[in-house]
Short mmCIF file of C-alpha atoms and ligand atoms in Angstrom, two decimals:
data_model
loop_
_atom_site.label_atom_id
_atom_site.label_comp_id
_atom_site.label_asym_id
_atom_site.label_seq_id
_atom_site.Cartn_x
_atom_site.Cartn_y
_atom_site.Cartn_z
CA UNK G 1 0.00 0.00 0.00
CA UNK G 2 2.94 2.31 0.71
CA UNK G 3 4.03 2.71 -3.00
CA UNK G 4 0.40 3.59 -4.07
CA UNK G 5 0.21 6.48 -1.53
CA UNK G 6 3.52 7.83 -2.82
CA UNK G 7 2.27 7.79 -6.43
CA UNK G 8 -0.95 9.56 -5.45
CA UNK G 9 1.08 12.27 -3.71
CA UNK G 10 3.23 12.71 -6.78
CA UNK G 11 0.17 13.06 -9.02
CA UNK G 12 -1.41 15.54 -6.61
CA UNK G 13 1.84 17.52 -6.45
CA UNK G 14 2.07 17.52 -10.26
CA UNK G 15 -1.45 18.85 -10.73
CA UNK G 16 -0.85 21.62 -8.15
CA UNK G 17 2.24 22.69 -10.05
CA UNK G 18 0.32 22.65 -13.33
CA UNK G 19 -2.37 24.91 -11.79
CA UNK G 20 0.31 27.26 -10.41
CA UNK G 21 2.07 27.41 -13.80
CA UNK G 22 -1.21 28.19 -15.57
CA UNK G 23 -1.94 30.95 -13.04
CA UNK G 24 1.54 32.41 -13.46
CA UNK G 25 1.20 32.51 -17.26
CA UNK G 26 -2.27 34.08 -17.01
CA UNK G 27 -0.95 36.80 -14.69
CA UNK G 28 2.03 37.24 -17.03
CA UNK G 29 -0.28 37.78 -20.00
CA UNK G 30 -2.37 40.28 -18.00
CA UNK G 31 0.73 42.24 -16.99
CA UNK G 32 2.01 42.19 -20.59
CA UNK G 33 -1.30 43.41 -22.03
CA UNK G 34 -1.60 46.11 -19.34
CA UNK G 35 1.94 47.34 -19.98
CA UNK G 36 1.37 47.44 -23.73
CA UNK G 37 -1.91 49.36 -23.28
CA UNK G 38 -0.33 51.95 -20.95
CA UNK G 39 2.65 52.28 -23.31
CA UNK G 40 0.34 52.84 -26.28
CA UNK G 41 -1.66 55.48 -24.38
CA UNK G 42 1.50 57.34 -23.40
CA UNK G 43 2.86 57.13 -26.95
CA UNK G 44 -0.21 58.75 -28.60
CA UNK G 45 0.62 62.36 -27.65
CA UNK G 46 4.29 61.85 -28.54
CA UNK G 47 3.44 60.40 -31.96
CA UNK G 48 0.90 63.19 -32.60
CA UNK G 49 3.50 65.79 -31.63
CA UNK G 50 6.13 64.22 -33.90
CA UNK G 51 3.83 63.82 -36.91
CA UNK G 52 1.80 67.04 -36.57
CA UNK G 53 3.93 69.05 -39.03
CA UNK G 54 3.39 66.38 -41.71
CA UNK G 55 -0.38 66.81 -41.66
CA UNK G 56 -0.59 70.50 -40.87
CA UNK G 57 -1.30 72.81 -43.78
CA UNK G 58 1.40 75.11 -45.00
CA UNK G 59 0.83 78.29 -43.06
CA UNK G 60 1.93 81.86 -43.19
CA UNK G 61 1.03 83.97 -40.21
CA UNK G 62 3.18 87.06 -40.65
CA UNK G 63 2.41 90.53 -41.92
CA UNK G 64 4.48 92.00 -44.75
CA UNK G 65 5.32 95.68 -45.00
CA UNK G 66 4.38 97.28 -48.32
CA UNK G 67 5.71 100.72 -47.47
CA UNK G 68 4.26 103.92 -46.10
CA UNK G 69 0.62 104.64 -46.85
CA UNK G 70 1.65 108.11 -48.07
CA UNK G 71 3.72 106.57 -50.85
CA UNK G 72 0.47 105.32 -52.44
CA UNK G 73 -1.38 108.63 -52.31
CA UNK G 74 -0.87 109.30 -56.04
CA UNK G 75 -1.63 105.74 -57.12
CA UNK G 76 -3.42 105.86 -60.47
CA UNK G 77 -2.88 102.27 -61.69
CA UNK G 78 -2.28 98.93 -59.96
CA UNK G 79 1.23 98.82 -58.55
CA UNK G 80 3.07 95.53 -58.21
CA UNK G 81 5.00 94.90 -55.02
CA UNK G 82 7.07 91.87 -54.07
CA UNK G 83 6.77 90.61 -50.54
CA UNK G 84 8.76 87.98 -48.66
CA UNK G 85 6.67 85.46 -46.83
CA UNK G 86 7.89 82.71 -44.57
CA UNK G 87 5.94 79.49 -44.68
CA UNK G 88 6.00 76.41 -42.50
CA UNK G 89 5.38 73.21 -44.44
CA UNK G 90 5.89 70.12 -42.33
CA UNK G 91 9.22 70.56 -40.53
CA UNK G 92 10.52 72.87 -43.25
CA UNK G 93 10.35 76.63 -42.99
CA UNK G 94 10.93 78.47 -46.23
CA UNK G 95 10.93 82.08 -47.38
CA UNK G 96 9.56 82.94 -50.80
CA UNK G 97 8.86 86.06 -52.81
CA UNK G 98 5.26 86.70 -53.87
CA UNK G 99 3.90 89.43 -56.10
CA UNK G 100 0.85 91.39 -54.97
CA UNK G 101 -0.83 94.48 -56.42
CA UNK G 102 -1.73 97.59 -54.47
CA UNK G 103 -4.84 99.14 -56.03
CA UNK G 104 -7.58 101.57 -55.13
CA UNK G 105 -11.20 100.50 -54.82
CA UNK G 106 -14.16 102.51 -56.14
CA UNK G 107 -14.11 104.68 -52.99
CA UNK G 108 -10.37 105.39 -53.36
CA UNK G 109 -9.35 103.14 -50.47
CA UNK G 110 -6.18 101.10 -50.72
CA UNK G 111 -6.63 97.42 -51.38
CA UNK G 112 -4.08 94.65 -51.96
CA UNK G 113 -4.78 91.89 -54.48
CA UNK G 114 -3.37 88.42 -54.81
CA UNK G 115 -2.06 87.72 -58.32
CA UNK G 116 -3.15 84.06 -58.18
CA UNK G 117 -5.93 83.44 -60.70
CA UNK G 118 -9.04 82.01 -58.98
CA UNK G 119 -9.59 79.79 -62.02
CA UNK G 120 -6.56 77.46 -62.02
CA UNK G 121 -3.89 79.43 -60.21
CA UNK G 122 -1.83 81.08 -62.97
CA UNK G 123 -0.18 84.36 -62.12
CA UNK G 124 -2.21 87.30 -63.36
CA UNK G 125 -0.26 90.45 -64.36
CA UNK G 126 -1.62 93.96 -64.93
CA UNK G 127 -1.81 94.65 -68.66
CA UNK G 128 -1.16 98.33 -69.26
CA UNK G 129 -2.40 98.27 -72.87
CA UNK G 130 -5.69 96.58 -72.04
CA UNK G 131 -5.96 98.44 -68.70
CA UNK G 132 -7.00 95.13 -67.19
CA UNK G 133 -5.54 92.29 -65.21
CA UNK G 134 -5.32 89.59 -67.85
CA UNK G 135 -4.64 85.92 -67.16
CA UNK G 136 -2.34 84.43 -69.84
CA UNK G 137 -3.56 80.87 -69.25
CA UNK G 138 -7.23 80.93 -70.25
CA UNK G 139 -7.96 84.60 -70.83
CA UNK G 140 -9.80 85.68 -67.69
CA UNK G 141 -9.90 89.46 -67.37
CA UNK G 142 -10.29 91.60 -64.26
CA UNK G 143 -10.80 95.32 -63.70
CA UNK G 144 -8.21 97.50 -61.97
CA UNK G 145 -9.85 96.87 -58.59
CA UNK G 146 -9.83 93.09 -59.18
CA UNK G 147 -13.49 92.58 -60.09
CA UNK G 148 -14.20 89.91 -62.68
CA UNK G 149 -14.83 91.11 -66.25
CA UNK G 150 -14.67 87.98 -68.42
CA UNK G 151 -13.30 84.47 -68.84
CA UNK G 152 -13.63 81.17 -66.99
CA UNK G 153 -12.65 82.55 -63.58
CA UNK G 154 -15.49 81.98 -61.08
CA UNK G 155 -14.76 85.26 -59.17
CA UNK G 156 -12.60 88.37 -59.14
CA UNK G 157 -9.01 88.55 -57.92
CA UNK G 158 -8.82 87.89 -54.20
CA UNK G 159 -8.12 90.80 -51.89
CA UNK G 160 -5.71 90.19 -49.02
CA UNK G 161 -6.18 91.33 -45.43
CA UNK G 162 -4.45 94.62 -44.74
CA UNK G 163 -3.81 96.85 -41.78
CA UNK G 164 -1.90 100.08 -41.16
CA UNK G 165 0.88 100.02 -38.56
CA UNK G 166 2.96 103.12 -37.83
CA UNK G 167 1.80 104.64 -41.11
CA UNK G 168 2.81 101.56 -43.11
CA UNK G 169 0.48 99.40 -45.17
CA UNK G 170 0.83 95.81 -43.96
CA UNK G 171 -0.57 92.77 -45.75
CA UNK G 172 -1.20 89.18 -44.73
CA UNK G 173 -0.53 86.83 -47.64
CA UNK G 174 -2.95 83.93 -47.99
CA UNK G 175 -3.96 81.29 -50.51
CA UNK G 176 -7.57 80.80 -51.62
CA UNK G 177 -9.53 77.89 -53.06
CA UNK G 178 -9.73 77.88 -56.84
CA UNK G 179 -12.75 77.08 -59.02
CA UNK G 180 -15.32 78.22 -56.45
CA UNK G 181 -17.42 81.40 -56.69
CA UNK G 182 -16.79 82.56 -53.12
CA UNK G 183 -13.42 83.41 -51.60
CA UNK G 184 -12.31 80.67 -49.24
CA UNK G 185 -8.98 80.68 -47.39
CA UNK G 186 -6.98 77.46 -47.73
CA UNK G 187 -3.71 78.49 -46.15
FE1 FES V 201 -6.48 82.12 -65.18
FE2 FES V 201 -7.43 79.86 -66.18
S1 FES V 201 -5.83 80.10 -64.77
S2 FES V 201 -8.06 81.87 -66.60
#
């Protein structure tokens, strides 16, 4: 009878160890899953911070100085000015030169126009002979104050936001959606 009792004890001991091992691996899995979940939660803000510039639109937030307001007092035709704008695109910050036109509206107030055609984005110069802004790409024409005259453009030339600081005319350069009748800022 002695050997049988010993075998039973061994079997009992074996099954206890099997239960303990199963418990240990279950707890191990729980700890692993918990750690991974906490790690993922902590990583989200870091990943968003690192990738934000990739998905952010190119932006320009600065004002550009066009010169003293007095220097435009005798303005009789649209005057082209080049401005430097700095843009952030992803991680890259670049400075580029953009043409704008300073014009007068019907009431004689100063206004600054983008030269980007609202049709498909070609650059629109002032044509002295025609006394119009004339787009070389598809023939859209605009009056001296930027209003649409003819062609496939869905609207007139876009005016840019301006302000006067210390007697200087300042402009904020922006881009607008093309092919839509109403002005809509895109960047
Ligand atoms: Fe100016 Fe088409 S891009 S008319």
